[in-house]
């Protein structure tokens, strides 16, 4: 008996036409390996997935049948084939629409074939009964009641109704306030077309008020398109946009960590990025505050902790260390900004001593940044946000006594160019700039390793333009003072332009 059962479970070898191919037993497949492979290709199903999950093959066959035979045809009968009990409601559904959802299709097939000796025959009869060619002789299909339990709090009755409506209408408008619930409903229903539509809507409408929910949905439903879109959007907008709004509080720490490590991160300066991060920590610890506080309020808050221990060494700050290790404190060079670092008692003394030592060494050696090697992870960064109203926009920056002007030019509606230019301290427009930065280098030449990068959002996709990593000696003459010019063509606005550089030993 054991031998007999084992034999039945094995693949049988039978003659199929002029070939002699391996065939499956009748259940769960009726064909051979070759025909199954061909069927999977026709239905765009992974062959191994079909072997693991035979139901998927049946459902895809039925989906294809209904798509081919009922495309653009109205439901001829108002009477439903299926009653779906869900969320305390009874929803009437029809077979051609129901089979767009893998979840509902499985529930229906399970109910249809329950207690039958030949479930495949039931499916064949179902398809035969629904064939348009058999309209006159069509007998009514079984009217089934199926139940679906949903535990996802994102799925509201309105969102679920919208998802079911999309089974019948392909262009149902999805409201922004309901899109998370519709996405969750589509995920539970395994309604791939609707799920992708929700993903597209969420990506194109990313904003400070929605990014945290979109990112959490991407993580929950393992949708990489959503998490990646959130990362790229926040890389550009953390400092200039989100960092100015109360929505900064909701940014998850793991998302923030990914963004801080990214070489694409846009910031006006290293100090502006630090201020944004301090504000994020402040908002995490002060939940009752519902408006963006002043910079002075944030500084005073951190200063209020006892001086015997810095904030990051306290229990409350230990988990935040990975975030602040991503910051490039060596890129903060203004005297008054360095004073702030010590004033707030936020960083360990060893970190501050290392920053001070590096600055001292650089000033002693004509600006050389010996400890900096990698442009992607260690460069000093400055940024320009080029808006619609800008035709020419420039900003003066100073590092270790060297003055540079970073500039953006708009040539026409879609053409732009960006570059940096060394400026002699005597040619500065305002003597206040010299006084503010204090140190002045009299070296005629400065070796600089730099990269200029511009990014813009066009139709939901980020365009990126960049120079190579260039090593250039900047002098003070007309021929030697200007960098390579990054020329771009884009319809995207605003344009996020980053200038990253280090001063190699020279």
Short mmCIF file of C-alpha atoms in Angstrom, two decimals:
data_model
loop_
_atom_site.label_atom_id
_atom_site.label_comp_id
_atom_site.label_asym_id
_atom_site.label_seq_id
_atom_site.Cartn_x
_atom_site.Cartn_y
_atom_site.Cartn_z
CA UNK A 1 0.00 0.00 0.00
CA UNK A 2 2.83 2.36 0.91
CA UNK A 3 4.51 1.63 -2.43
CA UNK A 4 1.24 2.21 -4.24
CA UNK A 5 0.64 5.61 -2.57
CA UNK A 6 4.20 6.67 -3.25
CA UNK A 7 3.83 5.74 -6.89
CA UNK A 8 0.64 7.78 -7.23
CA UNK A 9 2.31 10.87 -5.77
CA UNK A 10 5.17 10.69 -8.28
CA UNK A 11 5.13 12.23 -11.74
CA UNK A 12 3.79 9.85 -14.37
CA UNK A 13 5.39 9.35 -17.79
CA UNK A 14 2.75 9.28 -20.51
CA UNK A 15 2.70 9.62 -24.29
CA UNK A 16 1.70 13.16 -25.37
CA UNK A 17 1.40 13.35 -29.14
CA UNK A 18 4.65 12.39 -30.84
CA UNK A 19 6.62 13.20 -27.69
CA UNK A 20 7.15 11.35 -24.45
CA UNK A 21 7.11 14.10 -21.80
CA UNK A 22 6.80 14.02 -18.02
CA UNK A 23 3.21 14.64 -17.01
CA UNK A 24 1.70 15.63 -13.67
CA UNK A 25 -1.01 13.64 -11.90
CA UNK A 26 -4.47 15.15 -12.32
CA UNK A 27 -4.15 17.29 -9.20
CA UNK A 28 -3.13 20.04 -8.97
CA UNK A 29 -2.05 20.22 -12.66
CA UNK A 30 -3.47 18.42 -15.69
CA UNK A 31 -0.64 19.13 -18.12
CA UNK A 32 3.04 18.32 -18.46
CA UNK A 33 6.06 20.45 -17.51
CA UNK A 34 6.47 21.93 -20.98
CA UNK A 35 2.83 22.89 -21.37
CA UNK A 36 2.81 24.32 -17.84
CA UNK A 37 5.87 26.41 -18.66
CA UNK A 38 4.24 27.68 -21.85
CA UNK A 39 1.04 28.50 -19.98
CA UNK A 40 2.98 30.48 -17.38
CA UNK A 41 4.68 32.51 -20.09
CA UNK A 42 1.35 33.31 -21.71
CA UNK A 43 -0.09 34.44 -18.39
CA UNK A 44 3.09 36.29 -17.28
CA UNK A 45 3.44 34.10 -14.18
CA UNK A 46 6.69 32.92 -12.69
CA UNK A 47 7.03 29.17 -13.37
CA UNK A 48 8.41 28.36 -9.90
CA UNK A 49 5.66 30.45 -8.30
CA UNK A 50 3.06 28.40 -10.19
CA UNK A 51 4.57 25.17 -8.86
CA UNK A 52 4.48 26.50 -5.31
CA UNK A 53 1.07 28.12 -5.58
CA UNK A 54 -1.27 26.39 -8.06
CA UNK A 55 -4.18 28.69 -7.10
CA UNK A 56 -2.24 31.58 -8.64
CA UNK A 57 -2.32 29.80 -12.01
CA UNK A 58 -6.06 29.18 -11.88
CA UNK A 59 -6.79 32.76 -10.88
CA UNK A 60 -4.58 34.16 -13.65
CA UNK A 61 -6.33 31.93 -16.20
CA UNK A 62 -9.71 33.19 -15.08
CA UNK A 63 -8.51 36.81 -14.98
CA UNK A 64 -7.30 36.49 -18.55
CA UNK A 65 -10.59 34.91 -19.60
CA UNK A 66 -12.69 37.71 -18.13
CA UNK A 67 -10.33 40.39 -19.47
CA UNK A 68 -10.60 39.01 -23.02
CA UNK A 69 -14.34 38.29 -23.02
CA UNK A 70 -15.78 41.10 -20.92
CA UNK A 71 -13.46 44.02 -21.74
CA UNK A 72 -15.39 47.31 -21.90
CA UNK A 73 -18.71 45.47 -21.51
CA UNK A 74 -21.30 46.54 -18.99
CA UNK A 75 -22.65 44.16 -16.42
CA UNK A 76 -25.70 42.70 -18.09
CA UNK A 77 -27.43 41.64 -14.92
CA UNK A 78 -27.93 43.69 -11.78
CA UNK A 79 -27.97 40.52 -9.75
CA UNK A 80 -24.69 39.91 -7.96
CA UNK A 81 -22.83 36.60 -8.13
CA UNK A 82 -21.13 37.09 -4.77
CA UNK A 83 -21.98 38.69 -1.45
CA UNK A 84 -18.86 39.85 0.38
CA UNK A 85 -19.22 40.28 4.14
CA UNK A 86 -16.56 42.69 5.38
CA UNK A 87 -16.21 45.58 7.86
CA UNK A 88 -19.79 45.07 9.02
CA UNK A 89 -21.22 45.55 5.52
CA UNK A 90 -22.46 43.28 2.75
CA UNK A 91 -21.00 44.17 -0.65
CA UNK A 92 -22.54 42.80 -3.86
CA UNK A 93 -19.95 41.80 -6.47
CA UNK A 94 -19.86 40.20 -9.93
CA UNK A 95 -17.48 37.53 -11.18
CA UNK A 96 -15.63 39.46 -13.94
CA UNK A 97 -14.77 42.22 -11.47
CA UNK A 98 -14.18 39.99 -8.47
CA UNK A 99 -11.37 38.09 -10.19
CA UNK A 100 -9.25 41.23 -10.45
CA UNK A 101 -8.59 40.70 -6.74
CA UNK A 102 -6.52 37.61 -5.96
CA UNK A 103 -7.77 37.58 -2.38
CA UNK A 104 -11.45 37.64 -3.35
CA UNK A 105 -10.81 35.16 -6.15
CA UNK A 106 -9.26 32.67 -3.72
CA UNK A 107 -12.13 33.09 -1.27
CA UNK A 108 -14.67 32.62 -4.07
CA UNK A 109 -12.94 29.56 -5.54
CA UNK A 110 -12.64 28.03 -2.10
CA UNK A 111 -16.37 28.53 -1.50
CA UNK A 112 -17.21 27.31 -5.01
CA UNK A 113 -15.23 24.08 -4.81
CA UNK A 114 -15.86 23.31 -1.15
CA UNK A 115 -17.22 19.79 -0.74
CA UNK A 116 -16.83 18.90 -4.43
CA UNK A 117 -14.96 15.85 -5.63
CA UNK A 118 -13.70 17.52 -8.82
CA UNK A 119 -12.87 21.19 -8.16
CA UNK A 120 -11.26 21.66 -11.57
CA UNK A 121 -14.51 20.59 -13.24
CA UNK A 122 -16.31 23.25 -11.21
CA UNK A 123 -13.92 25.87 -12.56
CA UNK A 124 -14.39 24.69 -16.13
CA UNK A 125 -18.16 24.86 -15.71
CA UNK A 126 -17.79 28.37 -14.23
CA UNK A 127 -15.89 29.60 -17.27
CA UNK A 128 -18.22 27.81 -19.68
CA UNK A 129 -21.25 29.35 -18.01
CA UNK A 130 -19.77 32.84 -18.26
CA UNK A 131 -18.69 32.58 -21.90
CA UNK A 132 -20.35 35.31 -24.04
CA UNK A 133 -20.78 32.74 -26.82
CA UNK A 134 -23.13 30.78 -24.55
CA UNK A 135 -25.28 33.75 -23.58
CA UNK A 136 -28.58 32.15 -24.57
CA UNK A 137 -27.98 28.91 -22.77
CA UNK A 138 -26.17 30.43 -19.79
CA UNK A 139 -27.36 29.03 -16.50
CA UNK A 140 -27.09 31.15 -13.39
CA UNK A 141 -23.84 30.58 -11.49
CA UNK A 142 -23.86 29.76 -7.83
CA UNK A 143 -24.54 32.81 -5.67
CA UNK A 144 -21.89 32.68 -3.00
CA UNK A 145 -21.40 34.40 0.34
CA UNK A 146 -17.77 34.96 1.29
CA UNK A 147 -16.27 36.67 4.32
CA UNK A 148 -13.10 38.71 4.69
CA UNK A 149 -11.70 39.81 8.04
CA UNK A 150 -9.51 42.92 8.04
CA UNK A 151 -7.38 43.95 11.02
CA UNK A 152 -5.48 46.80 9.38
CA UNK A 153 -6.53 50.10 11.06
CA UNK A 154 -5.69 51.99 7.86
CA UNK A 155 -8.59 50.31 6.06
CA UNK A 156 -11.70 52.44 6.57
CA UNK A 157 -15.12 51.74 5.10
CA UNK A 158 -14.74 54.67 2.69
CA UNK A 159 -11.31 53.49 1.54
CA UNK A 160 -12.48 49.89 1.12
CA UNK A 161 -15.53 51.05 -0.84
CA UNK A 162 -13.23 53.06 -3.11
CA UNK A 163 -11.08 49.98 -3.67
CA UNK A 164 -14.12 47.87 -4.60
CA UNK A 165 -15.37 50.64 -6.87
CA UNK A 166 -12.06 50.40 -8.72
CA UNK A 167 -12.92 46.80 -9.59
CA UNK A 168 -15.67 48.21 -11.79
CA UNK A 169 -14.21 51.55 -12.94
CA UNK A 170 -10.59 52.04 -13.95
CA UNK A 171 -10.36 55.81 -13.43
CA UNK A 172 -11.91 56.36 -10.01
CA UNK A 173 -10.39 59.46 -8.43
CA UNK A 174 -8.41 58.72 -5.28
CA UNK A 175 -8.52 61.54 -2.73
CA UNK A 176 -5.25 62.36 -1.02
CA UNK A 177 -6.80 61.99 2.43
CA UNK A 178 -8.02 58.46 1.55
CA UNK A 179 -5.04 57.19 -0.44
CA UNK A 180 -3.36 55.43 2.50
CA UNK A 181 -6.54 53.52 3.27
CA UNK A 182 -7.08 52.65 -0.40
CA UNK A 183 -3.47 51.43 -0.62
CA UNK A 184 -4.01 49.24 2.45
CA UNK A 185 -7.26 47.91 0.96
CA UNK A 186 -5.55 47.15 -2.36
CA UNK A 187 -2.79 45.32 -0.49
CA UNK A 188 -5.29 43.15 1.40
CA UNK A 189 -7.33 42.50 -1.75
CA UNK A 190 -4.13 41.78 -3.72
CA UNK A 191 -5.41 44.18 -6.35
CA UNK A 192 -2.09 45.01 -8.03
CA UNK A 193 -3.36 47.59 -10.51
CA UNK A 194 -4.99 49.73 -7.83
CA UNK A 195 -2.03 49.29 -5.48
CA UNK A 196 0.32 50.72 -8.12
CA UNK A 197 -2.05 53.64 -8.79
CA UNK A 198 -2.00 54.50 -5.08
CA UNK A 199 1.80 54.28 -5.03
CA UNK A 200 1.99 56.69 -7.99
CA UNK A 201 -0.40 59.16 -6.34
CA UNK A 202 1.53 59.10 -3.07
CA UNK A 203 4.89 59.63 -4.76
CA UNK A 204 3.74 62.55 -6.92
CA UNK A 205 2.11 64.27 -3.93
CA UNK A 206 4.92 63.97 -1.39
CA UNK A 207 5.04 66.95 0.97
CA UNK A 208 6.15 67.67 4.56
CA UNK A 209 2.75 66.70 5.96
CA UNK A 210 2.59 63.32 4.17
CA UNK A 211 6.15 61.99 3.95
CA UNK A 212 6.21 60.18 7.31
CA UNK A 213 2.94 58.32 6.60
CA UNK A 214 4.06 57.43 3.08
CA UNK A 215 7.39 56.10 4.35
CA UNK A 216 5.73 54.04 7.09
CA UNK A 217 3.29 52.60 4.52
CA UNK A 218 6.24 51.66 2.30
CA UNK A 219 7.89 49.83 5.19
CA UNK A 220 4.66 48.15 6.32
CA UNK A 221 3.70 46.84 2.88
CA UNK A 222 7.33 46.26 1.79
CA UNK A 223 6.93 48.61 -1.16
CA UNK A 224 10.42 49.76 -2.14
CA UNK A 225 9.09 52.37 -4.59
CA UNK A 226 7.59 54.31 -1.68
CA UNK A 227 10.55 54.11 0.69
CA UNK A 228 13.02 55.05 -2.05
CA UNK A 229 10.87 57.98 -3.19
CA UNK A 230 10.69 59.26 0.41
CA UNK A 231 14.45 59.00 0.84
CA UNK A 232 15.18 60.89 -2.39
CA UNK A 233 12.59 63.57 -1.67
CA UNK A 234 13.85 64.13 1.87
CA UNK A 235 17.47 64.28 0.72
CA UNK A 236 16.55 67.48 -1.11
CA UNK A 237 13.95 68.93 1.22
CA UNK A 238 15.08 68.12 4.77
CA UNK A 239 16.91 71.41 5.33
CA UNK A 240 15.13 73.94 3.06
CA UNK A 241 11.53 72.78 3.55
CA UNK A 242 10.80 70.15 6.21
CA UNK A 243 13.32 71.73 8.61
CA UNK A 244 11.19 74.89 8.73
CA UNK A 245 7.91 73.16 9.62
CA UNK A 246 6.43 71.33 12.59
CA UNK A 247 6.13 68.20 10.42
CA UNK A 248 9.87 67.68 11.02
CA UNK A 249 8.86 66.03 14.32
CA UNK A 250 7.24 63.07 12.51
CA UNK A 251 10.27 62.09 10.42
CA UNK A 252 11.26 58.55 11.58
CA UNK A 253 14.80 58.18 12.91
CA UNK A 254 15.72 55.37 10.50
CA UNK A 255 14.67 57.48 7.50
CA UNK A 256 16.63 60.42 8.86
CA UNK A 257 19.70 58.24 9.28
CA UNK A 258 19.56 57.05 5.65
CA UNK A 259 19.21 60.62 4.39
CA UNK A 260 22.08 61.95 6.50
CA UNK A 261 24.40 59.27 5.10
CA UNK A 262 23.49 60.04 1.50
CA UNK A 263 26.01 61.95 -0.66
CA UNK A 264 23.00 63.49 -2.43
CA UNK A 265 21.83 65.34 0.70
CA UNK A 266 21.23 69.04 0.02
CA UNK A 267 22.06 71.69 2.60
CA UNK A 268 22.88 75.39 2.48
CA UNK A 269 25.80 74.76 4.85
CA UNK A 270 26.95 72.24 7.45
CA UNK A 271 25.74 74.54 10.23
CA UNK A 272 22.23 74.77 8.73
CA UNK A 273 22.08 70.97 8.71
CA UNK A 274 23.17 70.90 12.35
CA UNK A 275 20.45 73.41 13.28
CA UNK A 276 17.85 71.24 11.53
CA UNK A 277 18.99 68.17 13.46
CA UNK A 278 18.96 69.99 16.79
CA UNK A 279 15.43 71.18 16.05
CA UNK A 280 14.36 67.58 15.27
CA UNK A 281 15.70 66.40 18.64
CA UNK A 282 14.02 69.33 20.40
CA UNK A 283 10.65 68.43 18.83
CA UNK A 284 11.03 64.77 19.83
CA UNK A 285 11.43 65.81 23.46
CA UNK A 286 8.78 68.55 23.52
CA UNK A 287 5.59 67.00 22.18
CA UNK A 288 3.30 69.75 23.44
CA UNK A 289 4.93 72.41 21.30
CA UNK A 290 2.90 72.83 18.11
CA UNK A 291 4.80 75.67 16.44
CA UNK A 292 8.39 75.95 15.26
CA UNK A 293 10.45 77.51 18.09
CA UNK A 294 13.14 80.13 17.55
CA UNK A 295 16.75 79.05 17.26
CA UNK A 296 17.47 80.72 20.59
CA UNK A 297 14.76 78.65 22.30
CA UNK A 298 16.32 75.43 21.02
CA UNK A 299 19.81 76.49 22.13
CA UNK A 300 18.54 77.47 25.58
CA UNK A 301 16.80 74.11 25.98
CA UNK A 302 19.99 72.11 25.43
CA UNK A 303 22.00 74.56 27.53
CA UNK A 304 19.62 73.91 30.43
CA UNK A 305 20.93 70.37 30.99
CA UNK A 306 23.54 70.01 33.79
CA UNK A 307 27.08 70.79 32.63
CA UNK A 308 28.63 67.68 34.13
CA UNK A 309 27.63 65.61 31.06
CA UNK A 310 26.93 66.52 27.42
CA UNK A 311 23.57 65.64 25.87
CA UNK A 312 24.82 62.78 23.64
CA UNK A 313 26.48 61.09 26.62
CA UNK A 314 23.21 61.05 28.58
CA UNK A 315 20.82 58.10 28.45
CA UNK A 316 18.38 60.23 26.49
CA UNK A 317 20.99 61.01 23.83
CA UNK A 318 22.80 57.68 23.41
CA UNK A 319 20.40 56.38 20.76
CA UNK A 320 20.84 59.57 18.73
CA UNK A 321 24.62 59.27 18.38
CA UNK A 322 24.46 57.45 14.99
CA UNK A 323 22.59 60.44 13.53
CA UNK A 324 25.10 63.02 14.71
CA UNK A 325 28.07 60.90 13.67
CA UNK A 326 26.81 61.47 10.11
CA UNK A 327 27.25 65.23 10.43
CA UNK A 328 30.41 66.88 9.13
CA UNK A 329 31.26 69.11 12.06
CA UNK A 330 34.64 69.88 10.48
CA UNK A 331 32.69 71.80 7.83
CA UNK A 332 31.56 74.34 10.44
CA UNK A 333 34.30 76.97 10.25
CA UNK A 334 32.75 80.29 11.29
CA UNK A 335 33.91 81.42 14.72
CA UNK A 336 30.44 82.28 16.00
CA UNK A 337 29.06 78.90 14.85
CA UNK A 338 31.88 77.07 16.62
CA UNK A 339 31.04 79.00 19.77
CA UNK A 340 27.47 77.69 19.53
CA UNK A 341 28.78 74.10 19.44
CA UNK A 342 30.44 74.59 22.82
CA UNK A 343 27.66 76.74 24.29
CA UNK A 344 24.91 74.12 23.98
CA UNK A 345 26.90 71.31 25.66
CA UNK A 346 25.48 68.83 23.17
CA UNK A 347 28.58 67.04 21.83
CA UNK A 348 31.25 65.06 23.71
CA UNK A 349 34.36 67.09 24.49
CA UNK A 350 36.46 64.69 22.39
CA UNK A 351 34.41 65.51 19.29
CA UNK A 352 34.81 69.24 19.78
CA UNK A 353 38.53 68.93 20.48
CA UNK A 354 39.01 67.00 17.25
CA UNK A 355 37.15 69.69 15.27
CA UNK A 356 39.25 72.43 16.89
CA UNK A 357 42.50 70.55 16.25
CA UNK A 358 41.62 70.03 12.59
CA UNK A 359 40.84 73.72 12.14
CA UNK A 360 44.06 74.74 13.84
CA UNK A 361 46.09 72.36 11.68
CA UNK A 362 44.42 73.64 8.48
CA UNK A 363 45.05 77.29 9.37
CA UNK A 364 48.67 76.49 10.21
CA UNK A 365 49.13 74.82 6.82
CA UNK A 366 47.52 77.30 4.47
CA UNK A 367 44.11 75.64 4.46
CA UNK A 368 45.24 72.06 3.79
CA UNK A 369 42.66 69.53 5.00
CA UNK A 370 45.01 66.60 5.54
CA UNK A 371 42.45 64.47 7.35
CA UNK A 372 39.86 64.66 4.54
CA UNK A 373 40.16 62.21 1.65
CA UNK A 374 36.71 61.15 0.40
CA UNK A 375 34.62 63.79 -1.36
CA UNK A 376 31.37 61.81 -0.99
CA UNK A 377 31.53 61.42 2.79
CA UNK A 378 33.84 64.18 4.06
CA UNK A 379 33.56 67.21 1.77
CA UNK A 380 32.46 70.61 3.05
CA UNK A 381 29.07 71.38 1.48
CA UNK A 382 27.32 74.57 0.46
CA UNK A 383 24.09 74.89 -1.52
CA UNK A 384 21.98 77.16 -3.68
CA UNK A 385 18.23 76.71 -4.07
CA UNK A 386 17.45 78.09 -7.52
CA UNK A 387 13.78 79.11 -7.73
CA UNK A 388 11.49 80.23 -10.55
CA UNK A 389 12.10 83.92 -9.90
CA UNK A 390 15.90 83.62 -10.00
CA UNK A 391 17.83 84.63 -13.10
CA UNK A 392 21.14 85.14 -11.30
CA UNK A 393 21.79 83.94 -7.80
CA UNK A 394 25.09 83.87 -5.95
CA UNK A 395 26.37 83.48 -2.42
CA UNK A 396 29.74 84.23 -0.83
CA UNK A 397 31.42 81.50 1.20
CA UNK A 398 34.68 81.53 3.14
CA UNK A 399 36.81 78.64 4.38
CA UNK A 400 40.18 79.12 6.14
CA UNK A 401 40.70 82.60 4.68
CA UNK A 402 39.80 81.66 1.09
CA UNK A 403 36.74 83.36 -0.41
CA UNK A 404 34.57 81.83 -3.11
CA UNK A 405 31.39 82.94 -4.82
CA UNK A 406 29.01 80.13 -5.80
CA UNK A 407 26.77 81.24 -8.66
CA UNK A 408 23.76 80.08 -10.65
CA UNK A 409 22.65 81.60 -13.97
CA UNK A 410 19.41 81.12 -15.87
CA UNK A 411 19.89 81.50 -19.64
CA UNK A 412 16.35 80.71 -20.82
CA UNK A 413 13.30 78.80 -19.58
CA UNK A 414 15.16 75.47 -19.40
CA UNK A 415 18.92 76.28 -19.56
CA UNK A 416 21.06 76.91 -16.49
CA UNK A 417 24.72 76.98 -15.52
CA UNK A 418 26.45 76.78 -12.14
CA UNK A 419 30.02 77.39 -11.07
CA UNK A 420 32.25 78.61 -8.23
CA UNK A 421 34.81 81.40 -8.44
CA UNK A 422 37.61 82.42 -6.12
CA UNK A 423 37.42 86.06 -4.98
CA UNK A 424 40.29 88.17 -3.66
CA UNK A 425 39.51 89.56 -0.22
CA UNK A 426 40.12 93.13 -1.45
CA UNK A 427 37.46 92.63 -4.14
CA UNK A 428 34.69 91.66 -1.74
CA UNK A 429 31.64 93.90 -2.06
CA UNK A 430 31.28 94.39 1.67
CA UNK A 431 34.13 94.73 4.18
CA UNK A 432 31.73 93.19 6.74
CA UNK A 433 32.24 89.83 5.02
CA UNK A 434 35.97 90.03 5.81
CA UNK A 435 35.28 91.08 9.40
CA UNK A 436 32.72 88.29 9.89
CA UNK A 437 35.09 85.52 8.79
CA UNK A 438 38.28 87.18 10.12
CA UNK A 439 41.09 84.93 8.77
CA UNK A 440 42.44 85.94 5.34
CA UNK A 441 44.82 83.81 3.30
CA UNK A 442 47.36 85.62 1.14
CA UNK A 443 48.24 82.51 -0.87
CA UNK A 444 47.95 83.16 -4.59
CA UNK A 445 46.98 79.58 -5.40
CA UNK A 446 44.72 77.08 -3.66
CA UNK A 447 44.40 73.45 -4.71
CA UNK A 448 40.74 72.37 -4.52
CA UNK A 449 39.08 69.01 -5.11
CA UNK A 450 35.42 69.66 -5.85
CA UNK A 451 32.18 68.50 -7.41
CA UNK A 452 29.10 70.48 -8.46
CA UNK A 453 25.77 68.67 -8.44
CA UNK A 454 22.30 69.88 -9.51
CA UNK A 455 19.01 68.03 -9.00
CA UNK A 456 15.43 68.75 -10.00
CA UNK A 457 12.12 66.91 -9.82
CA UNK A 458 10.38 66.35 -13.17
CA UNK A 459 7.15 64.30 -13.46
CA UNK A 460 7.81 62.53 -10.18
CA UNK A 461 11.38 61.52 -11.10
CA UNK A 462 14.61 63.14 -9.98
CA UNK A 463 16.99 64.42 -12.63
CA UNK A 464 20.60 64.61 -11.52
CA UNK A 465 23.43 66.52 -13.18
CA UNK A 466 26.98 66.60 -11.91
CA UNK A 467 30.53 67.35 -12.81
CA UNK A 468 33.24 64.81 -12.31
CA UNK A 469 35.34 65.04 -9.18
CA UNK A 470 37.80 67.71 -10.29
CA UNK A 471 41.14 68.73 -8.80
CA UNK A 472 41.97 72.31 -9.79
CA UNK A 473 44.35 75.02 -8.69
CA UNK A 474 42.38 78.23 -8.07
CA UNK A 475 44.34 81.42 -8.53
CA UNK A 476 43.33 85.05 -8.44
CA UNK A 477 43.69 85.88 -12.14
CA UNK A 478 40.77 85.91 -14.55
CA UNK A 479 41.88 82.69 -16.23
CA UNK A 480 42.49 80.68 -13.06
CA UNK A 481 39.82 81.82 -10.60
CA UNK A 482 36.75 80.05 -12.06
CA UNK A 483 35.73 76.40 -11.72
CA UNK A 484 34.39 74.07 -14.35
CA UNK A 485 30.86 75.20 -15.35
CA UNK A 486 28.00 72.74 -14.88
CA UNK A 487 25.51 73.34 -17.71
CA UNK A 488 22.09 71.70 -17.50
CA UNK A 489 18.77 71.53 -19.32
CA UNK A 490 15.67 70.91 -17.19
CA UNK A 491 12.06 72.00 -16.77
CA UNK A 492 12.20 71.16 -13.07
CA UNK A 493 11.89 73.91 -10.45
CA UNK A 494 13.36 74.44 -7.91
CA UNK A 495 16.88 73.26 -8.70
CA UNK A 496 18.94 72.05 -5.75
CA UNK A 497 22.59 72.87 -6.41
CA UNK A 498 25.33 71.49 -4.16
CA UNK A 499 28.99 72.54 -4.12
CA UNK A 500 31.19 70.01 -2.30
CA UNK A 501 34.94 70.49 -1.88
CA UNK A 502 38.02 69.77 0.17
CA UNK A 503 41.44 71.45 0.18
CA UNK A 504 44.00 68.68 -0.49
CA UNK A 505 47.59 69.10 0.73
CA UNK A 506 49.46 71.32 -1.70
#
